[in-house]
Amino acid sequence: MQTEQMDLSPVDLFMAIFTGREVIPVSIMEKRELMMLLVTGVAVLVGLGFFLIWRKSSGEKREAGLVRPAAVKVAPPPPEEMDGGKKKVTVFFGTQTGTAEGFAKALVEEAKARYEKVLFKVVDMDDYAADDDEYEEKLKKENLTLFFMATYGDGEPTDNAARFYKWFTEGEEKVDQFKNLKYAVFGLGNRQYEHFNKVAKVVDEVLEKQGAKRLIPVGLGDDDQCIEDDFSAWKEGLWPELDELLRDEDDVSGSVTPYTAAIPEYRIVFINKEERESGLDKSWSLSNGNTVHDSQHPCRADVAVKKELHTPASDRSCTHLEFDISGTSLSYEAGDHVGVYTENCTETVEESLKLLDYPSETLFSIHSDKEDGSPLGAASLAPPFPSPITLRSALARYADLLNSPKKSALVALAAHASDPSEAERLKFLVSPAGKDEYAQWIVANQRSLLEVMAEFPTAKPPLGVFFAAIAPRLQPRYYSISSSAKMAPSRIHVTCAWVCETTPAGRVHKGICSTWMKNAIPKEENSDCSWAPIFVRQSNFKLPSDPKTPIIMIGPGTGLAPFRGFLQERLALKESGVELGHSVLFFGCRNRKMDYIYGDELDNFVSQGALSELIVAFSREGPTKEYVQHKMAQNASEIWNIISQGGYVYVCGDAKGMAKDVHKVLHTIVQEQGSMDNSKTESFVKSLQMDGRYLRDVW
């Protein structure tokens, strides 16, 4: 008997599957198209079911997860309760050359070993807050902070701390604003300068006035001696205080074995000739396409003009150099500074190659992380310089080879000295017992890193150690711009004295940047000219906003630089019909036939009315040496009259000698001409500084 055929719709088939009815005839298996439709439909229905179940589950989780962020936003927990309930310490740094940052990170590394349950955070002062309100809001929430504050120039904060310092010192004082804060401050400065560690002292004083509790006296690091010893002494006084605050009763971390800092080391990957790509290592512009240029993102600028300012009769040298900034986004105002990155000279690089015992064309890349991308152990490791790069170029551009080595560099050299006697000698220089010998043999004799390495020839550190722990990063050199954008909008002028002197150890030291400028090839002589990465740093060393305000300018030698810019600015204003106030320039040099720089220009400024009076001290022309401060004393009544009329006083030049002498004479003029006692004189001069009427650009 023949089986009867049934005509079934797809819906009938699906219903049969889900109800369990046996209505699917065998013959259907022979209908391929219908069978495929059946299988596909079942799969879609099953998948849809799973999707609905998953969506419901994840939706419930998502709803639960939204509760916590909302709560945090409304009522953030106290800082000490964040990050898993750990106690928290914030370590700030204000640095110009990286030393303060290095100390901050070194302390945190050791602190982590001592206090394993505590969260430490190292913070760049400029990155801490976006505006003044945020500074106040965030700092009020801190319970324990450490400050590493460098001072540079005329008692000024570093670039990355300037915004914080301005808010911190100029804002409205509020009693007990930081009453819940405990703090300690370590300063970095140089005792040769008048305002030694001013920034650190001010931060320390303001914090105490506003209710914060000082843990230990402010540390005064002196870079003129051994700042590492100052840091170590301050740090040893800090540990007992931190022990009281951070160590629990059951916490024995860091108390069993003495801490030994690890020697920082970059990961180096050597590149074979076969792997070398064309075009590598030909340019070292760090701009990375940035339109705003700073120390981290300089701009390439060609040398347009270079000329010698001294006559052949002089045994010294001073270079006038002009950077071409046309076609760049760089701009400047009279009184600003230009930062210049230049290279070590060839002979210095050749010497370092011999000491390291590597081929000059060794090509490598440098990294601060492991191959898997995780960070290397040393938190104090600075970001590496751009690579791939040849060793010759790396030594020329990025290694500070001529300054005296720090003790941490000697430790690293000792670890890689194959001769035990050399290793022991290096360790001795670092030890407390060798403190005096280090101060004399290295610091007082101004021995360079290369000189020290030459004394210990078996110390052959790997490149990763050399660049991380031994040779500091070569820093930009700053110069007062000696032009005005009103007269030279596409040029930045620099006036640079050549540094060439014999050290106590007998080495002839040549300044890195001044030597480069002296030997630079200008575009007016060769299209293949010299160039350098540069950037502009703004300054508060500016002319009065009212051109009719009288001014006094005091600047011997290259201290004339910013005043040349001022006078160009005044000449441009006068030519445009602006009325100018009275102006006096005190300039000094040795002899008008040797180093009377820009003499013709100065005479022209006088004849054109941009400068009212030019007073020059020639220190080597008379029977006795005469300097600018002597000329000031001879014109005491005129100086006092200008100051009394609301005039401004500007000083530029050597901070260690001239600026101190000028300050003393100014103090005397105010005291005698104003008939004041010593206390009132001090207050008067200080008020001139606070009001921005006594400005100094000193180095």
XYZ file of C-alpha atoms in Angstrom:
699
model
C 0.000 0.000 0.000
C 1.327 3.421 -0.969
C 1.801 6.118 1.721
C -0.278 9.258 1.291
C 1.678 12.530 0.651
C 0.970 15.536 2.954
C 1.377 19.219 1.930
C 2.836 21.028 4.949
C 3.586 24.723 5.351
C 6.758 25.920 7.175
C 4.576 27.037 10.090
C 3.154 23.490 10.407
C 6.672 22.133 10.487
C 7.824 24.508 13.238
C 4.733 23.833 15.350
C 5.275 20.142 14.985
C 8.784 20.433 16.311
C 7.796 22.451 19.380
C 4.628 20.434 20.222
C 6.192 17.047 19.656
C 3.611 15.899 17.066
C 4.913 13.354 14.598
C 3.596 14.964 11.462
C 6.851 15.152 9.501
C 6.729 12.489 6.796
C 9.841 10.716 5.708
C 9.443 12.145 2.231
C 10.183 15.582 3.494
C 13.805 14.606 3.914
C 13.865 14.369 0.178
C 12.866 18.019 -0.220
C 16.221 19.695 0.262
C 15.019 23.304 0.113
C 12.339 22.783 2.710
C 14.762 20.983 4.988
C 17.277 23.841 4.830
C 14.576 26.332 5.673
C 13.546 24.214 8.637
C 17.064 23.979 10.087
C 17.708 27.705 9.611
C 14.480 28.673 11.302
C 15.170 26.498 14.332
C 18.642 27.986 14.695
C 17.280 31.531 14.552
C 14.669 30.800 17.219
C 17.185 29.166 19.558
C 19.641 32.032 19.070
C 16.935 34.598 19.754
C 16.079 32.855 22.988
C 19.671 32.877 24.208
C 20.021 36.566 23.248
C 16.950 37.568 25.277
C 18.204 35.673 28.335
C 21.693 37.270 28.054
C 20.318 40.754 27.557
C 18.186 40.544 30.638
C 21.118 39.283 32.720
C 23.615 41.904 31.523
C 21.053 44.647 31.859
C 20.595 43.770 35.508
C 24.373 43.876 36.003
C 24.662 47.176 34.195
C 21.970 48.726 36.324
C 23.718 47.566 39.462
C 27.047 48.878 38.190
C 25.662 52.359 37.604
C 24.992 52.921 41.280
C 28.644 53.185 42.407
C 29.870 55.868 39.987
C 26.849 57.989 40.825
C 27.669 57.711 44.514
C 31.323 58.615 43.937
C 30.384 61.687 41.963
C 28.047 62.957 44.665
C 30.175 62.182 47.705
C 33.798 61.264 46.959
C 35.511 59.390 49.771
C 38.400 61.031 51.639
C 41.789 60.621 49.916
C 43.094 58.210 52.533
C 40.197 55.852 51.852
C 40.724 55.672 48.127
C 42.566 52.912 46.298
C 41.516 49.991 48.429
C 41.696 51.783 51.772
C 45.435 52.470 51.519
C 47.004 55.533 53.085
C 48.102 58.005 50.453
C 51.125 60.302 50.053
C 51.376 62.815 47.205
C 54.884 63.881 46.175
C 55.084 67.093 44.118
C 58.047 68.319 42.101
C 58.924 71.634 40.457
C 61.943 71.065 38.234
C 63.875 72.855 35.506
C 66.596 70.311 34.704
C 65.055 67.106 36.075
C 66.978 66.935 39.369
C 63.970 67.677 41.593
C 61.923 65.093 39.722
C 64.732 62.565 40.122
C 64.913 63.134 43.886
C 61.128 62.860 44.201
C 61.049 59.542 42.364
C 64.081 58.189 44.225
C 62.446 58.938 47.578
C 59.211 57.267 46.472
C 61.057 54.113 45.391
C 62.665 53.822 48.818
C 59.423 54.721 50.594
C 57.557 51.966 48.763
C 60.055 49.472 50.140
C 59.578 50.817 53.667
C 55.788 51.193 53.583
C 54.323 48.473 51.419
C 50.727 49.267 52.385
C 50.930 52.942 51.422
C 50.063 54.442 48.045
C 52.635 56.987 46.789
C 51.966 59.250 43.834
C 54.574 61.472 42.117
C 52.970 64.551 40.538
C 54.279 67.234 38.181
C 53.054 70.525 39.679
C 51.802 71.719 36.306
C 49.691 68.572 35.809
C 48.059 68.643 39.244
C 45.270 71.081 38.395
C 43.817 72.912 35.422
C 43.088 76.189 37.237
C 43.342 77.992 40.573
C 40.053 76.665 41.915
C 41.099 73.102 41.236
C 44.465 73.666 42.967
C 42.650 74.762 46.110
C 40.003 72.063 45.929
C 42.471 69.225 45.439
C 45.117 70.410 47.893
C 42.517 70.686 50.669
C 41.826 66.969 50.264
C 45.461 65.971 50.726
C 46.525 64.602 54.095
C 50.259 64.098 53.583
C 52.389 65.761 50.908
C 56.081 66.182 50.106
C 57.340 69.054 47.952
C 60.555 69.088 45.901
C 60.911 72.691 44.734
C 63.780 74.077 42.648
C 64.621 77.775 42.413
C 66.287 79.291 39.377
C 67.151 82.737 38.036
C 66.363 85.590 40.390
C 64.473 83.529 42.955
C 61.914 82.323 40.427
C 59.935 79.072 40.325
C 60.613 76.536 37.603
C 58.484 76.587 34.462
C 56.356 73.626 35.552
C 55.741 75.143 39.021
C 55.150 78.763 37.938
C 51.357 78.492 37.726
C 51.058 76.764 41.106
C 53.484 79.212 42.747
C 51.610 82.249 41.440
C 48.304 80.913 42.779
C 49.876 79.789 46.050
C 51.670 83.048 46.864
C 49.394 85.697 45.348
C 46.005 84.337 46.327
C 44.001 85.494 49.293
C 45.470 84.096 52.497
C 43.059 81.894 54.407
C 43.868 80.886 57.959
C 43.692 77.137 58.583
C 42.968 76.448 54.916
C 45.256 73.401 55.055
C 44.783 72.452 58.716
C 44.451 68.746 57.857
C 47.665 68.670 55.842
C 51.035 67.373 57.010
C 53.968 68.251 54.775
C 57.713 68.475 54.219
C 59.658 70.560 51.688
C 63.043 69.980 50.066
C 64.510 72.850 48.067
C 67.029 72.780 45.255
C 69.133 75.899 44.719
C 72.629 77.352 44.638
C 74.066 79.293 47.555
C 76.017 81.546 45.202
C 72.772 83.244 44.231
C 71.113 85.936 46.322
C 67.705 84.262 46.583
C 69.012 80.858 47.644
C 66.144 78.345 47.659
C 63.564 81.126 47.792
C 60.755 79.068 46.268
C 61.100 76.210 48.763
C 61.281 78.628 51.695
C 58.167 80.503 50.552
C 56.146 77.309 50.004
C 57.177 76.084 53.460
C 56.220 79.380 55.143
C 52.867 79.765 53.375
C 51.828 76.201 54.182
C 52.580 76.728 57.867
C 50.746 80.073 57.927
C 47.674 78.430 56.443
C 47.457 75.757 59.112
C 49.466 72.862 57.694
C 51.758 70.905 60.019
C 55.453 70.862 59.092
C 57.051 67.442 59.668
C 60.702 68.561 59.520
C 62.531 71.826 58.684
C 62.731 72.724 55.012
C 65.683 71.039 53.298
C 68.057 73.470 51.572
C 69.859 71.616 48.802
C 72.943 73.434 47.524
C 74.011 72.566 43.997
C 77.208 74.571 44.465
C 78.459 71.755 46.689
C 76.944 68.250 46.826
C 73.184 68.476 46.664
C 72.901 64.680 46.900
C 74.364 64.798 50.425
C 71.873 67.519 51.366
C 69.032 65.358 50.056
C 70.268 62.279 51.938
C 70.545 64.197 55.223
C 67.027 65.647 54.832
C 65.641 62.249 53.899
C 67.119 60.569 56.981
C 65.365 63.132 59.153
C 62.092 62.491 57.342
C 61.886 58.699 57.857
C 61.146 58.760 61.620
C 58.263 61.177 61.010
C 56.850 59.030 58.218
C 57.249 55.913 60.370
C 54.922 57.464 62.939
C 52.322 58.309 60.314
C 52.488 55.400 57.896
C 53.705 52.285 59.647
C 51.140 50.024 61.336
C 51.965 48.071 64.481
C 52.236 44.823 62.525
C 54.186 46.434 59.650
C 57.849 45.449 59.657
C 58.534 46.211 55.995
C 61.742 48.114 55.388
C 63.030 47.608 58.943
C 64.931 44.369 58.436
C 67.460 45.101 55.708
C 68.885 48.471 54.599
C 67.493 49.807 51.356
C 69.764 49.765 48.316
C 68.540 51.700 45.320
C 68.567 49.801 42.047
C 70.734 51.259 39.298
C 68.408 52.538 36.560
C 68.855 51.005 33.124
C 67.081 51.470 29.815
C 66.394 48.511 27.567
C 68.626 48.782 24.523
C 67.882 47.018 21.261
C 70.802 46.967 18.833
C 69.888 47.200 15.164
C 71.845 45.348 12.503
C 72.849 46.936 9.225
C 70.287 44.769 7.460
C 67.526 46.241 9.637
C 68.629 49.837 9.174
C 66.065 51.941 7.322
C 66.941 54.829 5.063
C 66.442 58.264 6.581
C 66.960 57.193 10.195
C 68.795 59.544 12.488
C 69.041 62.442 10.042
C 66.943 64.950 11.955
C 66.452 65.489 15.646
C 63.607 67.963 15.746
C 61.419 67.155 18.755
C 58.461 69.232 17.605
C 56.303 66.255 16.588
C 53.993 68.570 14.674
C 53.169 70.758 17.674
C 52.101 74.315 16.912
C 52.944 75.454 20.455
C 56.667 75.134 21.030
C 58.253 74.631 24.445
C 61.236 72.811 25.955
C 59.656 69.465 25.112
C 58.652 70.512 21.593
C 61.256 72.909 20.169
C 61.214 74.268 16.653
C 63.990 74.013 14.082
C 65.508 77.409 13.285
C 68.316 78.168 10.849
C 71.187 80.491 11.703
C 70.631 83.466 9.412
C 73.413 85.798 10.604
C 76.526 85.406 12.742
C 79.189 87.985 13.503
C 81.935 88.634 16.048
C 81.265 91.621 18.310
C 84.743 92.013 19.815
C 87.586 93.623 17.881
C 90.757 91.645 16.980
C 92.503 93.416 19.870
C 90.368 91.487 22.384
C 91.521 88.186 23.848
C 87.900 87.166 24.326
C 84.978 86.571 22.003
C 81.296 87.518 21.853
C 78.937 86.316 19.133
C 75.922 88.069 17.655
C 73.657 85.393 16.189
C 70.259 85.580 14.523
C 67.831 82.659 14.285
C 65.429 82.743 11.349
C 61.893 82.054 12.638
C 60.010 82.957 9.452
C 57.589 80.228 8.482
C 57.330 78.962 12.074
C 54.731 79.589 14.765
C 57.348 81.074 17.102
C 56.735 84.579 18.423
C 58.358 86.639 21.156
C 58.380 89.941 23.003
C 61.329 92.073 24.042
C 62.637 90.700 27.345
C 61.759 87.046 26.671
C 64.311 84.218 26.676
C 65.196 81.770 23.926
C 66.082 78.187 24.824
C 68.634 76.580 22.518
C 69.475 72.878 22.173
C 72.926 72.305 20.729
C 75.398 69.431 20.449
C 78.600 68.405 22.165
C 81.606 69.211 19.977
C 83.246 66.470 17.918
C 86.295 66.073 20.167
C 84.075 65.537 23.229
C 82.036 62.885 21.420
C 85.184 61.119 20.171
C 86.577 60.961 23.698
C 83.358 59.487 25.077
C 83.267 56.836 22.317
C 86.753 55.673 23.274
C 85.854 55.488 26.970
C 82.662 53.507 26.305
C 84.444 51.256 23.796
C 81.602 51.100 21.270
C 81.739 51.754 17.499
C 80.494 55.266 16.706
C 77.911 54.079 14.181
C 76.312 51.570 16.549
C 72.594 51.865 15.826
C 70.115 51.170 18.599
C 66.680 51.924 19.962
C 66.177 52.836 23.611
C 63.164 51.890 25.745
C 61.823 52.464 29.268
C 59.648 49.338 29.162
C 60.131 45.608 28.835
C 59.518 43.687 25.652
C 55.999 42.847 26.798
C 55.225 46.547 27.331
C 55.343 46.497 31.134
C 57.446 49.247 32.762
C 61.019 48.593 33.838
C 61.635 48.430 37.575
C 63.099 51.879 38.217
C 60.317 54.448 38.612
C 62.933 57.208 38.413
C 63.668 56.347 34.787
C 63.083 59.405 32.590
C 61.379 59.000 29.203
C 64.052 57.960 26.682
C 65.218 60.202 23.866
C 63.991 59.595 20.286
C 65.379 56.503 18.559
C 66.554 54.548 16.545
C 69.754 56.565 16.669
C 73.485 56.060 16.243
C 75.661 56.179 19.328
C 77.583 59.137 17.923
C 74.391 61.175 17.552
C 73.053 60.139 20.952
C 76.269 61.261 22.665
C 76.311 64.523 20.730
C 72.694 65.482 21.315
C 71.519 64.010 24.592
C 74.433 63.253 26.968
C 75.781 65.841 29.413
C 79.453 64.810 29.335
C 81.255 67.893 30.664
C 79.582 68.582 34.013
C 80.866 66.925 37.185
C 79.244 63.522 37.826
C 76.808 63.063 40.690
C 77.432 60.409 43.332
C 74.723 58.217 41.860
C 76.752 58.121 38.626
C 79.821 56.938 40.550
C 77.761 54.132 42.093
C 76.755 52.975 38.618
C 80.355 53.163 37.372
C 81.540 51.149 40.379
C 79.034 48.403 39.586
C 80.584 47.987 36.138
C 84.282 48.356 36.967
C 86.139 45.084 36.327
C 89.136 46.162 38.428
C 88.232 45.688 42.128
C 90.536 48.523 43.199
C 88.746 50.944 40.861
C 85.367 49.794 42.125
C 86.448 50.306 45.743
C 87.824 53.763 44.989
C 84.548 54.810 43.377
C 82.550 53.428 46.302
C 84.780 55.343 48.718
C 84.117 58.645 46.952
C 80.385 58.041 47.404
C 80.626 56.997 51.069
C 80.367 59.333 54.078
C 84.080 58.735 54.711
C 84.900 59.989 51.220
C 82.695 63.090 51.395
C 85.583 65.568 51.677
C 87.573 63.891 48.922
C 84.574 63.932 46.583
C 84.073 67.626 47.361
C 87.707 68.416 46.605
C 88.708 65.967 43.848
C 85.507 66.251 41.803
C 83.498 69.355 42.781
C 86.245 71.879 43.611
C 88.430 70.756 40.703
C 85.422 70.801 38.338
C 86.256 67.360 36.979
C 83.939 66.393 34.158
C 82.232 63.038 33.747
C 84.683 62.154 30.974
C 87.679 63.039 33.156
C 86.373 60.798 35.932
C 85.707 57.930 33.513
C 89.251 58.283 32.174
C 90.567 57.784 35.736
C 88.655 54.490 35.977
C 89.234 52.861 32.566
C 87.849 49.428 33.502
C 84.416 50.905 34.236
C 82.562 50.012 31.037
C 78.827 50.426 31.666
C 76.321 49.081 29.137
C 74.605 51.807 27.131
C 71.316 51.344 28.989
C 73.052 52.143 32.283
C 75.179 54.938 30.832
C 72.222 56.931 29.514
C 69.930 56.172 32.487
C 72.248 56.466 35.482
C 75.570 58.058 34.506
C 75.211 60.784 31.854
C 72.394 63.247 32.631
C 70.288 64.573 29.773
C 71.857 67.558 28.007
C 69.753 70.618 28.887
C 68.860 73.634 26.733
C 70.817 76.833 27.250
C 68.811 80.017 27.859
C 69.644 83.464 26.493
C 67.997 86.854 26.913
C 66.654 87.779 23.486
C 68.508 90.862 22.242
C 65.933 92.079 19.713
C 62.375 93.359 19.473
C 59.699 91.749 17.325
C 58.657 95.278 16.340
C 61.989 95.671 14.550
C 62.828 92.029 13.732
C 59.603 89.981 13.579
C 61.191 87.069 11.694
C 64.433 86.903 13.675
C 65.474 86.114 17.232
C 68.776 87.798 18.103
C 71.185 86.321 20.650
C 74.255 87.964 22.213
C 76.548 85.238 23.555
C 79.949 85.477 25.267
C 82.233 82.560 24.453
C 83.012 80.444 27.519
C 86.606 79.211 27.409
C 88.459 78.720 30.661
C 90.937 76.406 32.343
C 89.588 74.394 35.264
C 91.577 73.838 38.494
C 92.327 70.315 37.229
C 93.959 71.789 34.115
C 91.260 70.973 31.560
C 90.361 73.660 29.025
C 86.604 73.902 29.335
C 84.663 75.277 26.374
C 80.988 76.095 26.761
C 78.844 73.743 24.707
C 76.392 76.280 23.299
C 78.692 79.300 23.139
C 81.274 77.244 21.215
C 78.579 76.034 18.829
C 77.421 79.602 18.227
C 80.974 80.822 17.702
C 81.512 78.146 15.036
C 78.032 78.287 13.464
C 77.713 78.673 9.687
C 75.106 81.353 8.824
C 72.693 81.164 5.924
C 74.128 84.360 4.454
C 77.395 82.459 3.859
C 76.145 78.987 2.974
C 72.698 77.607 2.168
C 73.709 74.450 4.051
C 73.754 76.472 7.257
C 73.813 75.590 10.943
C 70.499 75.158 12.742
C 69.233 74.257 16.199
C 65.974 73.280 17.914
C 64.834 76.376 19.836
C 61.814 77.625 21.804
C 60.757 80.857 23.506
C 60.258 81.131 27.251
C 58.162 84.081 28.348
C 59.558 86.432 30.957
C 58.210 89.140 33.262
C 61.242 91.269 32.353
C 59.188 93.702 30.305
C 59.029 97.430 29.581
C 56.353 99.400 31.475
C 52.934 99.294 29.849
C 53.006 103.104 29.695
C 55.888 104.176 27.367
C 56.088 107.548 29.177
C 57.236 105.824 32.397
C 60.938 106.610 33.025
C 63.344 103.653 33.151
C 66.862 102.843 34.354
C 68.707 99.957 32.672
C 71.876 98.442 34.152
C 73.658 95.792 32.094
C 77.416 95.350 31.598
C 78.804 92.977 28.951
C 76.209 90.599 27.515
C 73.820 91.942 30.158
C 73.114 94.536 27.471
C 71.155 91.913 25.477
C 67.574 92.526 26.666
C 68.149 96.307 26.741
C 69.094 96.243 23.068
C 65.650 94.696 22.554
C 64.071 97.362 24.790
C 65.740 100.168 22.831
C 64.689 98.688 19.496
C 61.147 98.571 20.869
C 61.306 102.189 22.048
C 62.719 103.326 18.708
C 59.871 101.597 16.844
C 57.335 103.248 19.181
C 58.925 106.664 18.722
C 58.916 106.288 14.933
C 55.187 105.517 15.137
C 54.578 108.760 17.035
C 54.447 107.471 20.631
C 55.793 109.785 23.357
C 58.583 108.171 25.409
C 59.621 108.704 29.000
C 63.177 109.424 30.173
C 65.599 106.498 29.921
C 69.137 105.870 31.193
C 71.436 102.971 30.324
C 74.418 102.035 32.493
C 76.679 99.826 30.365
C 80.096 98.413 31.206
C 82.974 96.761 29.358
C 86.777 96.603 29.589
C 87.911 98.881 26.774
C 86.147 100.768 23.989
C 88.721 99.427 21.503
C 88.102 95.778 22.473
C 84.650 94.870 23.716
C 82.390 97.890 23.378
C 79.643 95.760 21.802
C 76.915 97.421 19.729
C 78.631 100.809 20.314
C 77.395 102.354 17.059
C 73.853 101.133 17.713
C 73.846 102.649 21.193
C 74.970 106.001 19.838
C 72.187 105.792 17.241
C 69.573 105.050 19.915
C 70.673 108.237 21.688
C 70.638 110.365 18.531
C 67.201 109.029 17.522
C 65.704 109.704 20.962
C 65.047 106.084 21.986
C 67.651 106.463 24.764
C 67.947 109.676 26.783
C 71.317 109.045 28.413
C 74.127 106.512 27.916
C 76.614 106.082 30.785
C 79.493 103.665 30.142
C 82.040 102.290 32.603
C 85.322 101.209 30.945
C 86.978 99.078 33.605
C 90.429 98.856 31.982
C 90.957 102.347 30.607
C 91.738 104.304 33.759
C 94.251 103.911 36.592
C 91.581 102.102 38.684
C 88.884 99.654 37.673
C 85.489 101.282 37.306
C 82.274 99.298 37.030
C 78.581 100.087 36.533
C 77.946 100.252 40.272
C 80.519 103.056 40.563
C 78.756 104.989 37.807
C 75.473 104.482 39.641
C 76.914 105.981 42.819
C 78.127 108.999 40.824
C 74.591 109.523 39.500
C 72.751 108.823 42.751
C 70.492 111.887 42.692
C 69.315 111.242 39.135
C 68.551 107.594 39.952
C 66.583 108.635 43.028
C 64.619 111.220 41.074
C 63.606 108.639 38.455
C 62.564 106.128 41.143
C 60.621 108.850 42.982
C 58.741 109.641 39.775
C 57.486 106.064 39.527
C 60.345 104.870 37.320
C 61.441 101.272 36.787
C 64.876 99.772 37.491
C 66.158 96.871 35.376
C 69.316 94.828 36.010
C 70.714 92.129 33.726
C 73.908 90.075 33.959
C 76.000 88.100 36.426
C 74.058 87.166 39.560
C 77.008 86.124 41.706
C 78.971 89.369 41.430
C 77.576 92.335 39.517
C 73.920 91.974 40.520
C 74.827 91.792 44.219
C 77.048 94.879 43.968
C 74.379 96.808 42.061
C 71.780 95.868 44.678
C 74.009 97.174 47.487
C 74.550 100.489 45.688
C 70.831 100.837 44.962
C 70.127 100.207 48.648
C 72.625 102.918 49.593
C 71.151 105.403 47.092
C 67.636 104.873 48.452
C 68.826 105.177 52.045
C 70.905 108.334 51.531
C 68.841 110.157 48.922
C 65.550 109.262 50.588
C 66.843 109.961 54.131
C 65.651 106.593 55.422
C 66.936 104.315 58.134
C 68.024 100.785 57.258
C 64.668 99.159 58.035
C 62.659 101.608 55.916
C 65.180 101.268 53.109
C 64.754 97.485 53.116
C 60.977 97.866 53.000
C 61.173 100.428 50.206
C 63.411 98.291 47.987
C 61.273 95.240 48.675
C 58.147 97.169 47.686
C 59.842 98.100 44.397
C 60.356 94.403 43.733
C 56.835 93.427 44.790
C 55.340 96.164 42.586
C 57.355 94.957 39.585
C 59.397 98.177 39.400
C 62.745 96.553 40.264
C 63.276 93.673 37.853
C 66.330 91.487 37.385
C 67.311 89.052 34.641
C 70.390 87.418 36.120
C 72.301 84.187 35.741
